[in-house]
Tab-separated table of C-alpha atoms and ligand atoms in Angstrom:
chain	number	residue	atom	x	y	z
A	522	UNK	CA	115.300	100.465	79.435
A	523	UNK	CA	117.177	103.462	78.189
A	524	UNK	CA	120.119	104.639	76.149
A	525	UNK	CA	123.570	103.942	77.735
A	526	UNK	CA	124.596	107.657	77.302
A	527	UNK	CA	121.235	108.696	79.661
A	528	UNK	CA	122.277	106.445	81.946
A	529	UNK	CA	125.632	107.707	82.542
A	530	UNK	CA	124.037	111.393	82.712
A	531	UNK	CA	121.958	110.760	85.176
A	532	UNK	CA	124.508	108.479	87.179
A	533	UNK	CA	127.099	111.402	87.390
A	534	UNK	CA	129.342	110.760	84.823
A	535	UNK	CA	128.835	114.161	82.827
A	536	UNK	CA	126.944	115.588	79.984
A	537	UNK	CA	125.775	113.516	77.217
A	538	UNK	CA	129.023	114.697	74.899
A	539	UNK	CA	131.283	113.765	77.996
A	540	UNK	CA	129.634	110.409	78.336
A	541	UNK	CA	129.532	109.622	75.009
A	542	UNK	CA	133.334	110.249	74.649
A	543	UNK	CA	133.728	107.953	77.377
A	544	UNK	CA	131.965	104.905	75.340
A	545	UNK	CA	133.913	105.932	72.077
A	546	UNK	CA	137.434	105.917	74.397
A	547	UNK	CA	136.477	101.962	75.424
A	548	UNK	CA	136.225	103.332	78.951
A	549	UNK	CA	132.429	101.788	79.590
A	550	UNK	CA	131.328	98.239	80.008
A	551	UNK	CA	127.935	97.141	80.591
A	552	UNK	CA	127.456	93.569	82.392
A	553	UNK	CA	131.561	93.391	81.872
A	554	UNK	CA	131.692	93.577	77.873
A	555	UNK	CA	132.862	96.683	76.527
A	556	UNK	CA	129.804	99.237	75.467
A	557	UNK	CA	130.028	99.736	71.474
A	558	UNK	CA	127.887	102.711	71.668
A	559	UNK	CA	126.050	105.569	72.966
A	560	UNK	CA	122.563	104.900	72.049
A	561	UNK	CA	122.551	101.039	73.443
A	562	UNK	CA	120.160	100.365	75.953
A	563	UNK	CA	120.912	99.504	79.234
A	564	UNK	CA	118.085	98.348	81.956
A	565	UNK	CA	118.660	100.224	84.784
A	566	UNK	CA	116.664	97.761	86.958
A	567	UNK	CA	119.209	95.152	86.517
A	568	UNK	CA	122.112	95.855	83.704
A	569	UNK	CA	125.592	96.454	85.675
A	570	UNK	CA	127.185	99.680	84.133
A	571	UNK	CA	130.904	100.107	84.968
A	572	UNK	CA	132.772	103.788	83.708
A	573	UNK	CA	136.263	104.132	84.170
A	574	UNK	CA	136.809	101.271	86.655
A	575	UNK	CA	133.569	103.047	88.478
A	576	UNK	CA	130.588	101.444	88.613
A	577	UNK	CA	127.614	103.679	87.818
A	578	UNK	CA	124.719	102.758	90.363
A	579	UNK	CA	121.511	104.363	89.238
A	580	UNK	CA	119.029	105.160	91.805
A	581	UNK	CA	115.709	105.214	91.562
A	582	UNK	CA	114.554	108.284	92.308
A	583	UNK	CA	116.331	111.793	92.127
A	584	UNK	CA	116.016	114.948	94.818
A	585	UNK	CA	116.934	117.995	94.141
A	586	UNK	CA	116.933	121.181	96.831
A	587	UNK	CA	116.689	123.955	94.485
A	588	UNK	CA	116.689	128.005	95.622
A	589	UNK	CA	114.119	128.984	93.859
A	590	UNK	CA	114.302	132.713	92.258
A	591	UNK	CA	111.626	134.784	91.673
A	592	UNK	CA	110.179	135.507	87.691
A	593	UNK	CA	109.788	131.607	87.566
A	594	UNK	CA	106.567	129.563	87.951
A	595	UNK	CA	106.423	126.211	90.054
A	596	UNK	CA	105.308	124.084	87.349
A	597	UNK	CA	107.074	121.413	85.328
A	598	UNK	CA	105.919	122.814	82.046
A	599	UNK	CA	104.287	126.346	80.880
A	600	UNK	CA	102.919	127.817	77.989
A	601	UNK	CA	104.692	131.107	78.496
A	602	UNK	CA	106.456	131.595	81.569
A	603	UNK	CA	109.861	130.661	82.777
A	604	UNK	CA	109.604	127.112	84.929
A	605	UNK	CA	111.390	126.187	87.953
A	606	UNK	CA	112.250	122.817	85.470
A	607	UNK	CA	114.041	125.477	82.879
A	608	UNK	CA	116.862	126.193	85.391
A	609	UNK	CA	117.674	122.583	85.656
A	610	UNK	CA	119.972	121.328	83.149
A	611	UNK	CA	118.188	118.852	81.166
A	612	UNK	CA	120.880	115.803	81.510
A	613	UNK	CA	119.685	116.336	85.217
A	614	UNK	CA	116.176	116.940	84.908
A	615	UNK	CA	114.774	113.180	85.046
A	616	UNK	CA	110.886	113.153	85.475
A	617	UNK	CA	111.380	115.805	88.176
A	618	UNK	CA	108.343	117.693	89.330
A	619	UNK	CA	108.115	120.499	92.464
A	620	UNK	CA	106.724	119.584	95.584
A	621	UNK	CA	103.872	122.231	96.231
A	622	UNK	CA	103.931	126.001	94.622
A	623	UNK	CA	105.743	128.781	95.448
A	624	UNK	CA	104.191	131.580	93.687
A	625	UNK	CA	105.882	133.399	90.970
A	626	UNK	CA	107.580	136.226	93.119
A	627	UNK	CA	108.205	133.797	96.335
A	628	UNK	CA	111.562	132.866	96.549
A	629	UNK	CA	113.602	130.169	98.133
A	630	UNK	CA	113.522	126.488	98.656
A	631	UNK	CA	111.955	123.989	96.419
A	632	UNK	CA	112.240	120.676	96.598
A	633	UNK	CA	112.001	118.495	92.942
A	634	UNK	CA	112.171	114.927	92.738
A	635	UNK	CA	110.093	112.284	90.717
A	636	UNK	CA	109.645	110.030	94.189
A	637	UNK	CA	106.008	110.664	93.487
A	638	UNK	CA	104.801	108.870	96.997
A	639	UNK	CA	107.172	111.033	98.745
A	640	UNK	CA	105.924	114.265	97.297
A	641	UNK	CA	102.159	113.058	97.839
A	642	UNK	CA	103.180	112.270	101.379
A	643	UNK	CA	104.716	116.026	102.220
A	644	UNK	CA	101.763	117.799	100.524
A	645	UNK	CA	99.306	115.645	101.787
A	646	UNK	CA	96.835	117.980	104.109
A	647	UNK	CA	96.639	115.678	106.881
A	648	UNK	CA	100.287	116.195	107.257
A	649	UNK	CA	101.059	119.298	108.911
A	650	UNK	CA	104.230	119.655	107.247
A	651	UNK	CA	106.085	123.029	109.048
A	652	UNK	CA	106.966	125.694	106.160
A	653	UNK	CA	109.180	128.368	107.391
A	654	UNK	CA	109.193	131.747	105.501
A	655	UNK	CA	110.848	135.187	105.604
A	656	UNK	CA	108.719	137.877	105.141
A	657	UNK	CA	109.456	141.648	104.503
A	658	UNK	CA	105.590	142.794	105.388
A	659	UNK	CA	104.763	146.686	104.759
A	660	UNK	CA	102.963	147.226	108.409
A	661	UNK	CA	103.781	147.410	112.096
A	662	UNK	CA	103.489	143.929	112.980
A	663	UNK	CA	103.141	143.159	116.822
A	664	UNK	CA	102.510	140.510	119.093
A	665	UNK	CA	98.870	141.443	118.557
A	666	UNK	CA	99.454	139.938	114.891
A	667	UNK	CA	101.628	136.701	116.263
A	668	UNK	CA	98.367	136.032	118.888
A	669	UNK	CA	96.031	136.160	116.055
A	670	UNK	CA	98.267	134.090	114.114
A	671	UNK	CA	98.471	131.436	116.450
A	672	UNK	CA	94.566	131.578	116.886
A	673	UNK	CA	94.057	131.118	113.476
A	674	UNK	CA	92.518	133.278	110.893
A	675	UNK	CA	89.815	133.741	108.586
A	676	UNK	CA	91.348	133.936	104.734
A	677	UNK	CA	87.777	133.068	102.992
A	678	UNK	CA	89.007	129.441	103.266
A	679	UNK	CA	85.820	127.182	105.181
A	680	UNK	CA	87.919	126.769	108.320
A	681	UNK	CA	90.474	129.518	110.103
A	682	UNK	CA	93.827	128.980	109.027
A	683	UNK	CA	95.467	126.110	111.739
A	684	UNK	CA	98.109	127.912	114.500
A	685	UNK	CA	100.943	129.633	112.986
A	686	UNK	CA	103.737	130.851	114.391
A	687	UNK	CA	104.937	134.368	113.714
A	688	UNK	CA	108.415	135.337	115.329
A	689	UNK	CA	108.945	139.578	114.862
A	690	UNK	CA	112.615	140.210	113.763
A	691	UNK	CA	111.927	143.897	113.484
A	692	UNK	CA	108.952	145.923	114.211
A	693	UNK	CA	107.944	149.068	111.797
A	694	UNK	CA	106.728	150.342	108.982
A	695	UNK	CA	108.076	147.847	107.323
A	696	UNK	CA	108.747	144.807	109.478
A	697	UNK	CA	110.997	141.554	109.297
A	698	UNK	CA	109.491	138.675	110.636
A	699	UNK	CA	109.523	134.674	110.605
A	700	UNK	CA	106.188	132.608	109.869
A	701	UNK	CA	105.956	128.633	110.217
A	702	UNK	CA	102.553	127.254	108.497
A	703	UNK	CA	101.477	123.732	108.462
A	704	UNK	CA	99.103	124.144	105.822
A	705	UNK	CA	99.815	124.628	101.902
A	706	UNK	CA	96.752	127.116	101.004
A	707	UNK	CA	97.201	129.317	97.687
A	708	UNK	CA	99.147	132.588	98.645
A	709	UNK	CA	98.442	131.485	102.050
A	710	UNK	CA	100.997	133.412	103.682
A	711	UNK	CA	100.117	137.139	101.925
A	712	UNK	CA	96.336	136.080	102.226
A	713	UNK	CA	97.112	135.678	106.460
A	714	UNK	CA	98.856	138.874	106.330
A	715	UNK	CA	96.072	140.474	104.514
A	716	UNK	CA	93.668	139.147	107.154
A	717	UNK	CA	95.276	140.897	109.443
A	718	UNK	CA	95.825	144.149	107.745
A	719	UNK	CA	99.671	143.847	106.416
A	720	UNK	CA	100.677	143.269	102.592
A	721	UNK	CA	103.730	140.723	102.209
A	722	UNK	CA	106.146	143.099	100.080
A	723	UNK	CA	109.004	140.290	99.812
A	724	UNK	CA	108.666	136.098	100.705
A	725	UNK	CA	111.325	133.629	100.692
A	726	UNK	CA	110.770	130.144	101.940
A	727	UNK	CA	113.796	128.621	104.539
A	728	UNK	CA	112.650	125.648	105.220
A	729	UNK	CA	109.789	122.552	104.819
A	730	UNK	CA	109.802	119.763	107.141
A	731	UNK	CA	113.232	118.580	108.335
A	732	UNK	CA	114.556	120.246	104.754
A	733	UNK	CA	116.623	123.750	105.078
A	734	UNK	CA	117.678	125.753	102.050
A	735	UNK	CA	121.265	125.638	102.029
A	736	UNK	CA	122.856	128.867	102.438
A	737	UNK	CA	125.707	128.161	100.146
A	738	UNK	CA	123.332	128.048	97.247
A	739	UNK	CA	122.914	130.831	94.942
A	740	UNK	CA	119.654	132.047	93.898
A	741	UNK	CA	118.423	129.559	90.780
A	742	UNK	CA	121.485	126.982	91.575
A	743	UNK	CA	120.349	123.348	93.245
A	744	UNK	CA	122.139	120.139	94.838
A	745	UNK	CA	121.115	116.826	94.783
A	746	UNK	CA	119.764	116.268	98.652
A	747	UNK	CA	122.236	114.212	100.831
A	748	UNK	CA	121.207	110.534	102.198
A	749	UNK	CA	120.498	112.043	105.534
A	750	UNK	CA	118.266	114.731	104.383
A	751	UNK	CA	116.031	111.739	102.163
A	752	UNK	CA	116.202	109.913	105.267
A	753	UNK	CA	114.491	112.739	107.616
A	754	UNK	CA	111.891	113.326	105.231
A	755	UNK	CA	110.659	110.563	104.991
A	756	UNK	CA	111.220	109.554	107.875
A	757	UNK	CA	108.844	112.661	108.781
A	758	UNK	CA	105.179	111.463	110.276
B	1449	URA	N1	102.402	131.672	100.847
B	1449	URA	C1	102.278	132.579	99.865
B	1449	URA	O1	101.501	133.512	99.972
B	1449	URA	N2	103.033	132.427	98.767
B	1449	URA	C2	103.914	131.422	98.609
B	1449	URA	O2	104.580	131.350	97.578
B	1449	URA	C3	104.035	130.494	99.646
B	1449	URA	C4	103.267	130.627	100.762
């Protein structure tokens, strides 16, 4: 159960002083009798919620794609940093969590939703879910680097890192390239580099399975995720 003005929130129907206008104008009815009140309770398993002719379907879980800035920690709550959860507004913010860490300078996509078996089943390590990142390494990186890369390497982890694939954009002393990991190790990605003599300078995720940050995003804006996008990821093996 929850309040009638929640529900509306988090169906789409505006912030909790829009919504509750709405019930005050007559303009709600829940089960077809008019709503008295904000603060009712509605079951959202069951109760039929109409607004402004419009019925408002609630669905179970939320996903957001959010473009994650950097100065913000991928956590839901923190004792003194700035979370990922603070730059969602809280009429939209659910039960969401993150799916996996970015670190605190790492920019870029990052999914948040509060479908929990999803989110177990992308992070899960038997997975091998692809994560594509950007990286602005300070280093001439070569095809020497991609063939280790592919190999594997050792970061002090028990086994080598699995293959990863590093495409060079530019070669230099600083150099541009593209690196896909199927593995979700802490600072993985500046710890491979490391390995190998480079220092990631700047990291920005693209992409995570079938999921692509979407370019018309600004940096710390979101989107809910389409149908189609929920569909490929889980549909993702
Ligand atoms: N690898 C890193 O080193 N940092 C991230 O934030 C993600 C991958």
């Amino acid at each position: 159960m929850m309040r009638l003005d929640r529900y509306l929130c988090e169906t789409g129907f505006g912030t909790r002083s829009q919504v509750k206008a709405l019930v005050k104008k007559g303009l709600v009815t829940v089960n077809g009798a008019r709503a008295g009140k904000p603060e009712q309770k509605v079951d959202e398993t069951k109760d039929q919620v109409v607004c402004g002719g419009k019925e408002a379907v609630y669905a179970p879980y939320a996903y957001l794609m959010l473009y994650k800035p950097a100065g913000v920690v991928s956590a839901r709550w923190d004792s003194r940093e700035r979370t990922v959860l603070d730059l969602i507004p809280a009429e939209d913010r659910r039960n969401l969590s993150p799916v996996g860490r970015l670190d605190k300078d790492t920019e870029g996509l990052l999914l948040l939703t509060d479908d929990g078996d999803l989110a177990h089943r992308l992070l899960s390590p038997g997975k091998h879910v692809d994560k594509t990142y950007y990286a602005r390494v300070a280093g001439k990186v070569t095809e020497h680097h991609a063939e280790a890369f592919r190999k594997g390497l050792n970061i002090g982890e028990k086994a080598p890192t699995l293959p990863a694939r590093l495409e060079i954009r530019k070669s230099g002393e600083t150099s541009e390239v593209l690196v896909t990991i199927r593995e979700g190790k802490f600072h993985q990605v500046k710890r491979m580099f490391e390995a190998v003599g480079c220092r990631v300078l700047y990291l920005k995720r693209l992409s995570m399975g079938t999921l692509v940050l979407d370019e018309n995003l600004e940096k710390g804006g979101f989107r809910p995720l389409t149908g189609e996008e929920i569909r490929s990821l889980k549909e993702l093996d």
